[in-house]
Coordinates of C-alpha atoms in Angstrom, one line a residue:
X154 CA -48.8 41.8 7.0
X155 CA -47.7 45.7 6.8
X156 CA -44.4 45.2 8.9
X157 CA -43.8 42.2 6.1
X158 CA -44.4 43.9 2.7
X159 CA -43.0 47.4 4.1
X160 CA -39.4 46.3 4.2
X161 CA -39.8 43.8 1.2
X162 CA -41.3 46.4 -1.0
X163 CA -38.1 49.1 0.3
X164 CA -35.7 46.3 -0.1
X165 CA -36.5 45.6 -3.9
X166 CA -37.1 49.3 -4.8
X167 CA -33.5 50.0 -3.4
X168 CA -32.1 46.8 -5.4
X169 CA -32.7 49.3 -8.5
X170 CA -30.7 52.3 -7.1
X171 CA -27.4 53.2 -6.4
X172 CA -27.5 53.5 -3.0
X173 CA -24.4 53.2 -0.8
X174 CA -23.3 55.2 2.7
X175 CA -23.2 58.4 1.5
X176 CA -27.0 58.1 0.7
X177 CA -27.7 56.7 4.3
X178 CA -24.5 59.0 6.5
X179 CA -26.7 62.2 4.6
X180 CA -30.2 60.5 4.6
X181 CA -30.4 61.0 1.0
X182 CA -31.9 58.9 -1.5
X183 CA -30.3 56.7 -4.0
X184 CA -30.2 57.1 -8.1
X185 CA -32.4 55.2 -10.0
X186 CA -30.2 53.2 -11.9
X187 CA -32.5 50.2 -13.2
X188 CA -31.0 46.7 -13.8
X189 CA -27.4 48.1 -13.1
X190 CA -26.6 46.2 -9.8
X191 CA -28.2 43.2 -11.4
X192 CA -25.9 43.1 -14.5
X193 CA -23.0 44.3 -12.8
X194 CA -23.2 41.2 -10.5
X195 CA -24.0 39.1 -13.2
X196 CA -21.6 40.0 -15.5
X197 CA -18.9 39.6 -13.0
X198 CA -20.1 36.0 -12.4
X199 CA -21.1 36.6 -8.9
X200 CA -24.6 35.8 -9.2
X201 CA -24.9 33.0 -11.1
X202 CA -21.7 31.3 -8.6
X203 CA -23.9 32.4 -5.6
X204 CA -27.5 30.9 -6.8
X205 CA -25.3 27.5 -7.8
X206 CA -24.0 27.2 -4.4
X207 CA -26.8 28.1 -2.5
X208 CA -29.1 26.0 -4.8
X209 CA -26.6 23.0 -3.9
X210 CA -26.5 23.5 -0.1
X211 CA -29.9 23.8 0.6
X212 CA -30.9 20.5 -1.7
X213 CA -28.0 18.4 -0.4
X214 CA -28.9 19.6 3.3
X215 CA -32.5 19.5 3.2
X216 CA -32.1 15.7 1.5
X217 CA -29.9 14.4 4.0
X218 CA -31.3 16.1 7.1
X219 CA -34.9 14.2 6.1
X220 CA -33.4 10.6 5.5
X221 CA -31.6 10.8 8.7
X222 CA -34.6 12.5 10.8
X223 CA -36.8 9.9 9.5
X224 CA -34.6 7.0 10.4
X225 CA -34.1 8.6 13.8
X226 CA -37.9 8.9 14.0
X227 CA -38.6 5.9 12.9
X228 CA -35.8 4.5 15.8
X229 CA -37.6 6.5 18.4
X230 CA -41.5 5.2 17.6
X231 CA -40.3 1.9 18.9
X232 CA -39.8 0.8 22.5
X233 CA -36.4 1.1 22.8
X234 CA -35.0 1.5 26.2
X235 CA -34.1 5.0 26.7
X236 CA -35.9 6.7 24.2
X237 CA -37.4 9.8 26.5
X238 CA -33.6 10.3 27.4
X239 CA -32.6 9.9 23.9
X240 CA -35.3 12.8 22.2
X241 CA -34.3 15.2 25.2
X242 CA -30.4 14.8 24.5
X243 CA -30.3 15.0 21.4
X244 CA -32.0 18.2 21.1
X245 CA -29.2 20.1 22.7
X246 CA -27.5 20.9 19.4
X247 CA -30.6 22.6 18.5
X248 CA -30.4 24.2 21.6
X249 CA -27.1 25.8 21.3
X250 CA -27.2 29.5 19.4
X251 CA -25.9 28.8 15.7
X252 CA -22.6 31.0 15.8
X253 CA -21.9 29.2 18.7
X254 CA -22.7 26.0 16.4
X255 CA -20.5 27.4 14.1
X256 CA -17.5 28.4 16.5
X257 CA -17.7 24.9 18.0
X258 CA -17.5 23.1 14.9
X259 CA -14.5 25.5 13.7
X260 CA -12.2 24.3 16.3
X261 CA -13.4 20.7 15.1
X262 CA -12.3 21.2 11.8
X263 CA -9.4 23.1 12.5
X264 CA -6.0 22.4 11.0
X265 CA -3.4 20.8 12.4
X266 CA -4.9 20.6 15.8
X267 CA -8.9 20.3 15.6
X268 CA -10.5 17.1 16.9
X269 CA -11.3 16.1 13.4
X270 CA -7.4 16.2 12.1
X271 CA -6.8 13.9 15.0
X272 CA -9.1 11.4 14.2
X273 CA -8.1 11.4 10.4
X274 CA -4.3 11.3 11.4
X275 CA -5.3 8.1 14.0
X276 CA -7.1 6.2 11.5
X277 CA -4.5 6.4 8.6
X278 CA -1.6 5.6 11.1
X279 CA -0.4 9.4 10.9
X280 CA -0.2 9.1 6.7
X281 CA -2.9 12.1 6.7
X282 CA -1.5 15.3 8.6
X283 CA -3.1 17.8 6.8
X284 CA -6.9 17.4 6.5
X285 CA -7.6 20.5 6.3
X286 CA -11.9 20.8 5.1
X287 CA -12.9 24.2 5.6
X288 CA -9.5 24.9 2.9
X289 CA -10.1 23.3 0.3
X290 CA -12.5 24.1 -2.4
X291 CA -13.8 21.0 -2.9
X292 CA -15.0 20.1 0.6
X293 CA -15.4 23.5 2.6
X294 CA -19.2 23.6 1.4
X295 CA -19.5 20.4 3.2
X296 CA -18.0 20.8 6.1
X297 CA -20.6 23.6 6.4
X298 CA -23.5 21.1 5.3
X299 CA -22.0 19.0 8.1
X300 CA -22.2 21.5 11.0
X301 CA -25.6 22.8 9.4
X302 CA -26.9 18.7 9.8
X303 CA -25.8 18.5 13.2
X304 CA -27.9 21.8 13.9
X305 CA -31.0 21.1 12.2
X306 CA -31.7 17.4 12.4
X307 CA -32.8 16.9 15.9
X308 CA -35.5 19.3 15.0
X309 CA -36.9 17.8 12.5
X310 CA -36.8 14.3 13.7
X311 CA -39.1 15.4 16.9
X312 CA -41.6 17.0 14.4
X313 CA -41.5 14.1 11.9
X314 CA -41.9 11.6 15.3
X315 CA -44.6 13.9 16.4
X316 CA -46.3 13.3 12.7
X317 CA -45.8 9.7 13.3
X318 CA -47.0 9.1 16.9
X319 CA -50.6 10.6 15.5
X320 CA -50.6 8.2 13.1
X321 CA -53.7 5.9 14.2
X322 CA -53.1 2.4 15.8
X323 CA -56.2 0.9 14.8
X324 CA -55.5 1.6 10.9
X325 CA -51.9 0.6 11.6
X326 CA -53.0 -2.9 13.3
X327 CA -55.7 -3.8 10.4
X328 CA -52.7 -3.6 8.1
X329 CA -50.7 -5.8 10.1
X330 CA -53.7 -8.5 10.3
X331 CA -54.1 -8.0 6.6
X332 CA -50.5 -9.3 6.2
X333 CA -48.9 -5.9 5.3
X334 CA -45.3 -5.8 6.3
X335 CA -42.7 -3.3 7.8
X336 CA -42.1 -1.1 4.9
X337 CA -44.9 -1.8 3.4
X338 CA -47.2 -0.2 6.7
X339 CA -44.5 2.5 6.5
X340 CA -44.9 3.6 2.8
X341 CA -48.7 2.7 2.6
X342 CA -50.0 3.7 6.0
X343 CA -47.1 5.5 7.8
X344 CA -45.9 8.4 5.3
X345 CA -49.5 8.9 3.6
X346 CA -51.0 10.0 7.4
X347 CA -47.6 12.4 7.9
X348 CA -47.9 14.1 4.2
X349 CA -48.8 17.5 5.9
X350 CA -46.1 17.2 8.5
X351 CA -43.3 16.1 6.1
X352 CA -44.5 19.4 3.7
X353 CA -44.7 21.5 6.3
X354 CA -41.1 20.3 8.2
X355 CA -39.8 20.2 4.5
X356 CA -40.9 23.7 3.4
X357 CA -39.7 24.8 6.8
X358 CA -35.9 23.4 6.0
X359 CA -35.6 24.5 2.8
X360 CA -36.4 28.4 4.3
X361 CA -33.8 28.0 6.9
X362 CA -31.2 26.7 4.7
X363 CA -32.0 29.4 2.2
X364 CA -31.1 32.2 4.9
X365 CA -28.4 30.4 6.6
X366 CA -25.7 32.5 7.3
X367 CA -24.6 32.9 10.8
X368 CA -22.6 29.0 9.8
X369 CA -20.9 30.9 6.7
X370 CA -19.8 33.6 8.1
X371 CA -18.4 31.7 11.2
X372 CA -16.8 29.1 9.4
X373 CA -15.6 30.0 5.9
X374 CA -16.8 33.6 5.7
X375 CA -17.7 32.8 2.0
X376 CA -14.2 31.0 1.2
X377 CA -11.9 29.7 0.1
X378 CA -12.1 31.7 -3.1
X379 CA -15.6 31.9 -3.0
X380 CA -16.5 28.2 -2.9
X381 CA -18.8 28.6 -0.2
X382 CA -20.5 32.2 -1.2
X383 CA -24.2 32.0 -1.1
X384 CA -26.6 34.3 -1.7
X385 CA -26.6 35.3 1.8
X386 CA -23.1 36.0 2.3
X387 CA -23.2 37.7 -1.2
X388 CA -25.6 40.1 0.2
X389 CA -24.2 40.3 3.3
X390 CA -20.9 41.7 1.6
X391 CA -21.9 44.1 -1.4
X392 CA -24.3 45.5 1.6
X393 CA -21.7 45.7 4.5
X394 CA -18.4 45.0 3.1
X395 CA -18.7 46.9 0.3
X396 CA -21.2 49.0 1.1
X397 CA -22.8 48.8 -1.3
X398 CA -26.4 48.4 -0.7
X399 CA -28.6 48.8 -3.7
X400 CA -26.4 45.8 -5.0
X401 CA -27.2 43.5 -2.1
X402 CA -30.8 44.9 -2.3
X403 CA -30.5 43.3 -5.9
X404 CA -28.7 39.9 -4.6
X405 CA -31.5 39.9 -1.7
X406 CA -34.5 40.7 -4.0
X407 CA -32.7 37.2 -6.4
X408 CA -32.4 35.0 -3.0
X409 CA -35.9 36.3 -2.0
X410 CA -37.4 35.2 -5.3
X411 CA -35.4 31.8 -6.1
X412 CA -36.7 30.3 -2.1
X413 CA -40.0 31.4 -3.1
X414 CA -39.8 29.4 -6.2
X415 CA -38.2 26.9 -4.5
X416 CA -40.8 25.9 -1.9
X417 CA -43.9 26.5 -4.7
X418 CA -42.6 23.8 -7.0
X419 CA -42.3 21.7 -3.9
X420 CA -45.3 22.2 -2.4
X421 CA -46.8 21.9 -6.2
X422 CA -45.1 18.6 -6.9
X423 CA -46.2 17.1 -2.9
X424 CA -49.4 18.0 -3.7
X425 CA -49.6 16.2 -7.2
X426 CA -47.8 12.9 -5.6
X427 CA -50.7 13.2 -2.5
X428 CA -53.0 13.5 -5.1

């Protein structure tokens, strides 16, 4: 618990100082300087930008990663031929390191000559040449929720099939005798017995959606004009770009505090619908 509050504690102390690389080349400390790093970010609007998007990428990828990890699940509970082969491929993109991720699907959604402009230009007969995702301000945030999807979902659809499998048969086949159907076993029998797996897989998500940056800075680097800056690559840049670091203290100590609100009210509102 030490080696977790120490650098929490250091981190949010320096979010109130002016602290930059003078103060760490000459090991010196930084000037107490209050709320300045937090109104100077605010007033130049690159707080409030940063909390929207990050807010917006984690809910849109958390939602869509759980639909689609159930239905997978749900697809692998059955008997289908294959299934063993199907869980262990389909873990690979989990496998692979996440810059890596991120480098793969660059050269995807590169312009004019990733795999993804070649598909595009084959289905519209060659009327779309210049699909360009990861440049335009309007998509680049999903074509970073796409990669981050790709990442993250076999994960979650082995621990939500895990949830599932230790579901018991015997409860499962009264309901079936008792005339319940699919869905209905499924919303009645199914996801009440996985309620601590879903919260926990859930809570997990929205944590590692929250810190995501290795996709960021691989793919759009916080671009096109800051359409895809989140709080991490915020902090990331006041701290290293800038060097700044009392200011990305202050857009850390904000990230750190927003996630942990997030995941309360979650668990809060699971808890009242289990209840």
């Amino acid at each position: 618990m030490t080696f977790i509050l120490i650098p929490i504690v250091d981190s949010v102390t320096m979010s109130f100082t002016s602290y930059r690389i003078g103060n760490l080349t000459n090991n010196t400390p930084g000037e107490w300087n209050n709320f300045e790093n937090y109104i100077r970010l605010w007033n130049a609007g690159k707080l409030q930008s940063a909390i929207l998007i990050t807010v917006q990428f984690v809910m849109i990828t958390v939602l869509i990663t759980f639909v689609l990890s159930m239905t997978l699940a749900l697809i692998l509970n059955t008997k289908i031929h294959g299934a063993r082969l199907l869980r262990s491929v389909m873990m690979i993109p989990w496998v692979i390191p996440t810059v890596i991720a991120g480098l793969l699907w660059s050269w995807i959604f590169a312009n004019p000559y990733g795999l993804l402009q070649y598909l595009v230009s084959v289905f519209t007969g060659g009327q779309v040449t210049n699909f360009a995702i990861l440049n335009s301000q309007s998509t680049a945030l999903w074509g970073v929720i796409i990669a981050a999807l790709w990442k993250q979902i076999p994960l979650m659809t082995l621990l939500l099939l895990s949830g599932m499998q230790n579901v018991p048969e015997d409860v499962l086949e009264a309901a079936k005798i008792d005339g319940a159907g699919y869905f209905a076993r499924l919303i009645h029998v199914v996801i009440p017995h996985m309620r601590s797996v879903i919260a926990a897989t859930v809570s997990l998500s929205i944590i590692d959606n929250f810190k995501q940056y290795p996709l960021f800075a691989t793919l759009t680097n916080g671009g096109p004009t800051g359409a895809t800056t989140t709080l991490a690559v915020l902090s990331y840049d006041e701290a290293f770009v800038n060097y700044n670091y009392g200011s990305g203290a202050a857009v850390t100590t904000v990230w750190l505090l927003i996630m942990i609100v997030v995941v309360f009210i979650f668990n809060r509102i699971f808890r009242r619908a289990d209840s």
